[in-house]
Amino acid sequence: MKIIKRLSIAIYTLLFITAATKAIAKAPPGDTGNGTLKGTVTDKADGSTMPGVTVSIPDLRIGTATNSKGQYTLNHVSKGVYLVTFTFVGYTTYAEKVDFSKTSELNVQLKASSIETSEVVVTGVSRATEIKRDPVPMAAINKTFIDQHSASGNVIDEIANLPGVSAVTTGPNISKPFIHGLGYNRVVTLEDGIRQEGQQWGDEHGIEVDQNSIDRVEVIKGPASLSYGSDAIGGVVNLLTPPPVPDGKILGDVQGVYGTNNGLINGSFRLQGNNNGLVWGTVISDKEAKDYQNQHDGRVYATNFKEKDARAMIGLNKSWGYSYLNASIFDDEQAIPDGSRDSLTRQFTKQITDADKYRTIVPASELNSYDLPVLHQHVQLYRIYDNSNFIVGNGNLIVNLGYQYSHRREFTHPEDADIPGLNLQLTTYTYDVKYNFNIAKTYETTIGVNGMYQNNTLGYSTDFPIPEYHQFDIGPFFVVKKSFGKLDLSGGARYDTRSFTGKAAYIDTIKQYFPTLYTGANPTTTPNVVQQFSALNKTFSGASGSLGATYNFSDKFLLKGNIARGFRAPSIAELSANGPDPGSQIYHVGNSNFKPEFSVQEDLGAFLTLPNVSASVEVFNNDIQNYIFQEQILDANGNPEYVNSSGQVNPNGQQYAKFTYVQSKARINGGEVSVDIHPVSWLHFENELTLTYGQNLGTGSKVPDSLKYLPFIPPLHTHSELRGTLNKGFGSFKQLYAFVGFDHYDAQNRFFAAYGTETYTAGYNLLSAGIGGNLNNAAGKTVVKLFIEGTNLANVNYQSNMSRLKYFDNAVVPAGVQPGIFNMGRNISFKVVVPFDLSPHAKDM
């Protein structure tokens, strides 16, 4: 049966490639030419010309800005039909499809409005598409949003307040995205469309991306397996780096961020250029922070970090398309908290010996230091990837190829600081090839194939949570989109295959604290050698697809509906884990008999946009077969079982809570409501509500109350914000803004209570505020930008149910004391950006 399956997949893939080749070969030769698009942008209210409007063609990655007379010119435009966007702060984005074989001039009038109604996305679509016209639920944030939320410690926290989006955190620098209650290996994170592949299986393994290099984030909320394969069953987060600057420009900036709570210092330098389509850019960043603090815990030991990042890009953007080569380095050193306290004073303590028979109280000088403790993790990610888009026939051949090397070390031996407890080295090659074309000139169609090859090796270490393995993914797919006047339809299908080959491994346990991999010839007969991992050979496959529709009753009201089937193969940790992950304080135990997950999600949304009010209601229901989750293992007395790094119960040395993986049927449903009241041109009153329920449906028999809810489901969350924006400002001060925000989180009493896996989380309210703007010189150029944001201004002591630190404490705590670590207290962030222009002097048009 396996041979038949693999043969069928091979034949299917061959037929797919043959069909794609024929489609390209039969397409009449396209006139790539060297087209231009010119025009003038004016204010619809008074007809005045508008300088500084951004004009771009997202699919071709070209853009410019209008000059002092409101005029623009786009060069190197390929022949074909592409979406052109016009954006300016305080005005509604204008988007129009233009046939460049017929059009060379386009004049546009922009309408003043602070309500965004035409946000354009490139993630998960054949071609750049307005969010309002795509049936799949999406959200997007731009550079302005990112700048105004500078208090976020990482790029995932910057989106964690969007409706339907949350994050599981391990302190201020480690966050993993959750979408509609699904996270970990169920959400694919991309950078410029390239899969982000590190060690995502670990609870505390964050997203290895420099937040200073990201200008835009697009989120698909729901199954996106259709375009991205296994692991996108919950959705996609696409992190987009800065677009190219206009032709003839050399632009850059220097920015700095300071956070008062943990002394965060975040500096970044950016420089980009474009000379007749030769584009290049670089971003260099450095950030560090001390332990964060709150009133309940004081400074939280081992939450400090140091991070260094660098990236460079060079490419060509011509009438034949574009090709960009990118390279980046992410280097992060992060302390490892465990929450241990002195039993009398509740002050934090630290491990000082491997035997760990006693601990010392952490001195105040160490809590207030930028120096990392001996126990810490060191994560490095090296990436090289290429994004290319070639005009072939009457379509676009898109080729995205990537190489990544992830090196994760966790140093967990206080007396032998250079010996890593964990040492994982993961090499990943990703490929994504697709052809976008029109059938009968009206059906936007994409056919493609993508996947990846991975190889994980174990370096010298003493802990072995997952084995060495090879993994290969392949998935051909197609997507078709068609508009019938006010009705937009889209759908497609995909077939995925994922193969694992795991290597058997044996451990030499002769040393009490430093077991090592056995590499000899006779592992089964050598004394003190035990098997850690069995050989693994698994192949998973499955079909996914979606069908959706958007009906635009008018420019003011539309309805969306979508149904999608998702597929996800189990991860290597879920299949074969058998060891501790020091950073998560968990000993993982896998199950090689798991089946793949399949989901069916239905989405329905209604959207209203009026001059003074915009509102939306979105609901979803997601039924999942073979849902995989972790539950804690109990000992014979019904208490959580703790083991050492060898899996032994009650030994000397560091202790890990023991968790295993299980499968069940599950259902996650909920929705989001958004209302934005806009009484005057400069004032907003924004209100959002997100509700998510996660239910364990069991495997046939009745599910006990302690098991009936899924772990890590966010509670009801409401966000209200009063925001004022004065884009024209006063005198030299432009694009001024100020806001006050209020977040309410309900108590989470729907939690996975069995085995002590989760506990009740009390509700809480948070107050935030922000203010900022630009200072311009006499010539109208921006000299400096200032962004100030305060979070948890009331200094509330609270624990989020999405924070893993909630469970970090001594095994026994005094009566009347809430166990676990609390979230960050009051923090005020100051961000300063100094832009500069090194462009050769050129006359305005």
Short mmCIF file of N, CA, C and O in Angstrom, two decimals, residues 659-698:
data_model
loop_
_atom_site.label_atom_id
_atom_site.label_comp_id
_atom_site.label_asym_id
_atom_site.label_seq_id
_atom_site.Cartn_x
_atom_site.Cartn_y
_atom_site.Cartn_z
N PHE A 659 5.45 15.10 30.40
CA PHE A 659 4.25 15.26 29.58
C PHE A 659 4.30 14.26 28.43
O PHE A 659 5.36 13.99 27.87
N THR A 660 3.12 13.75 28.06
CA THR A 660 3.01 12.91 26.89
C THR A 660 2.02 13.54 25.92
O THR A 660 1.28 14.46 26.26
N TYR A 661 2.02 13.03 24.69
CA TYR A 661 1.09 13.52 23.66
C TYR A 661 -0.05 12.53 23.49
O TYR A 661 0.15 11.31 23.56
N VAL A 662 -1.25 13.05 23.27
CA VAL A 662 -2.43 12.21 23.04
C VAL A 662 -3.22 12.78 21.86
O VAL A 662 -3.01 13.93 21.45
N GLN A 663 -4.14 11.96 21.32
CA GLN A 663 -4.99 12.38 20.20
C GLN A 663 -6.46 12.27 20.58
O GLN A 663 -6.85 11.40 21.37
N SER A 664 -7.27 13.16 19.96
CA SER A 664 -8.69 13.17 20.25
C SER A 664 -9.41 13.96 19.15
O SER A 664 -8.76 14.64 18.35
N LYS A 665 -10.72 13.87 19.14
CA LYS A 665 -11.50 14.78 18.31
C LYS A 665 -11.63 16.11 19.06
O LYS A 665 -11.66 16.14 20.28
N ALA A 666 -11.70 17.19 18.31
CA ALA A 666 -11.78 18.51 18.94
C ALA A 666 -12.64 19.44 18.10
O ALA A 666 -12.81 19.24 16.89
N ARG A 667 -13.16 20.44 18.78
CA ARG A 667 -13.91 21.50 18.09
C ARG A 667 -13.51 22.84 18.68
O ARG A 667 -13.47 23.02 19.90
N ILE A 668 -13.19 23.78 17.80
CA ILE A 668 -12.88 25.14 18.21
C ILE A 668 -13.79 26.07 17.44
O ILE A 668 -13.87 25.99 16.20
N ASN A 669 -14.52 26.91 18.15
CA ASN A 669 -15.39 27.86 17.46
C ASN A 669 -15.39 29.19 18.21
O ASN A 669 -14.89 29.31 19.32
N GLY A 670 -15.95 30.19 17.56
CA GLY A 670 -15.98 31.52 18.16
C GLY A 670 -16.16 32.58 17.09
O GLY A 670 -16.75 32.31 16.04
N GLY A 671 -15.67 33.76 17.39
CA GLY A 671 -15.82 34.84 16.43
C GLY A 671 -15.25 36.14 16.93
O GLY A 671 -14.74 36.23 18.06
N GLU A 672 -15.35 37.15 16.07
CA GLU A 672 -14.86 38.50 16.39
C GLU A 672 -15.90 39.53 15.97
O GLU A 672 -16.57 39.37 14.94
N VAL A 673 -16.01 40.56 16.78
CA VAL A 673 -16.90 41.69 16.48
C VAL A 673 -16.06 42.96 16.56
O VAL A 673 -15.27 43.13 17.49
N SER A 674 -16.23 43.82 15.58
CA SER A 674 -15.46 45.07 15.55
C SER A 674 -16.39 46.22 15.20
O SER A 674 -17.19 46.12 14.26
N VAL A 675 -16.29 47.32 15.96
CA VAL A 675 -17.07 48.53 15.70
C VAL A 675 -16.14 49.73 15.84
O VAL A 675 -15.52 49.92 16.89
N ASP A 676 -16.05 50.53 14.79
CA ASP A 676 -15.21 51.74 14.81
C ASP A 676 -16.12 52.94 14.55
O ASP A 676 -16.64 53.11 13.45
N ILE A 677 -16.30 53.75 15.59
CA ILE A 677 -17.14 54.95 15.47
C ILE A 677 -16.23 56.14 15.16
O ILE A 677 -15.22 56.36 15.84
N HIS A 678 -16.61 56.88 14.14
CA HIS A 678 -15.73 57.91 13.58
C HIS A 678 -16.52 59.22 13.48
O HIS A 678 -16.90 59.66 12.40
N PRO A 679 -16.81 59.87 14.64
CA PRO A 679 -17.73 61.02 14.63
C PRO A 679 -17.20 62.23 13.87
O PRO A 679 -17.97 62.95 13.25
N VAL A 680 -15.89 62.49 13.94
CA VAL A 680 -15.28 63.59 13.20
C VAL A 680 -14.05 63.06 12.50
O VAL A 680 -13.58 61.96 12.76
N SER A 681 -13.49 63.88 11.60
CA SER A 681 -12.43 63.39 10.72
C SER A 681 -11.19 62.92 11.48
O SER A 681 -10.46 62.06 11.00
N TRP A 682 -10.95 63.45 12.66
CA TRP A 682 -9.69 63.15 13.33
C TRP A 682 -9.84 62.21 14.53
O TRP A 682 -8.84 61.85 15.16
N LEU A 683 -11.07 61.78 14.84
CA LEU A 683 -11.30 61.01 16.06
C LEU A 683 -11.89 59.64 15.78
O LEU A 683 -12.80 59.49 14.96
N HIS A 684 -11.34 58.62 16.46
CA HIS A 684 -11.82 57.24 16.38
C HIS A 684 -12.21 56.74 17.75
O HIS A 684 -11.54 57.06 18.74
N PHE A 685 -13.23 55.90 17.78
CA PHE A 685 -13.52 55.11 18.98
C PHE A 685 -13.65 53.67 18.51
O PHE A 685 -14.68 53.24 17.99
N GLU A 686 -12.56 52.90 18.67
CA GLU A 686 -12.49 51.54 18.15
C GLU A 686 -12.82 50.52 19.25
O GLU A 686 -12.35 50.65 20.38
N ASN A 687 -13.61 49.51 18.89
CA ASN A 687 -14.02 48.49 19.84
C ASN A 687 -13.95 47.12 19.16
O ASN A 687 -14.47 46.95 18.05
N GLU A 688 -13.33 46.17 19.84
CA GLU A 688 -13.19 44.82 19.29
C GLU A 688 -13.45 43.78 20.38
O GLU A 688 -13.09 44.00 21.54
N LEU A 689 -14.06 42.68 19.98
CA LEU A 689 -14.31 41.57 20.89
C LEU A 689 -13.91 40.27 20.20
O LEU A 689 -14.26 40.06 19.03
N THR A 690 -13.18 39.43 20.91
CA THR A 690 -12.77 38.13 20.38
C THR A 690 -13.16 37.04 21.37
O THR A 690 -12.88 37.15 22.57
N LEU A 691 -13.81 36.00 20.88
CA LEU A 691 -14.26 34.90 21.72
C LEU A 691 -13.87 33.58 21.06
O LEU A 691 -14.15 33.37 19.87
N THR A 692 -13.21 32.70 21.81
CA THR A 692 -12.77 31.41 21.29
C THR A 692 -13.10 30.33 22.31
O THR A 692 -12.74 30.45 23.49
N TYR A 693 -13.78 29.27 21.87
CA TYR A 693 -14.05 28.11 22.70
C TYR A 693 -13.32 26.90 22.10
O TYR A 693 -13.36 26.68 20.89
N GLY A 694 -12.66 26.12 22.96
CA GLY A 694 -12.00 24.90 22.51
C GLY A 694 -12.49 23.72 23.30
O GLY A 694 -12.37 23.69 24.53
N GLN A 695 -13.04 22.71 22.62
CA GLN A 695 -13.66 21.59 23.30
C GLN A 695 -13.03 20.28 22.86
O GLN A 695 -12.84 20.03 21.66
N ASN A 696 -12.70 19.44 23.83
CA ASN A 696 -12.21 18.10 23.57
C ASN A 696 -13.40 17.16 23.43
O ASN A 696 -14.15 16.95 24.39
N LEU A 697 -13.60 16.59 22.25
CA LEU A 697 -14.76 15.74 21.99
C LEU A 697 -14.48 14.27 22.27
O LEU A 697 -15.37 13.43 22.12
N GLY A 698 -13.24 13.95 22.65
CA GLY A 698 -12.92 12.58 23.03
C GLY A 698 -12.79 11.66 21.84
O GLY A 698 -12.72 12.08 20.68
#
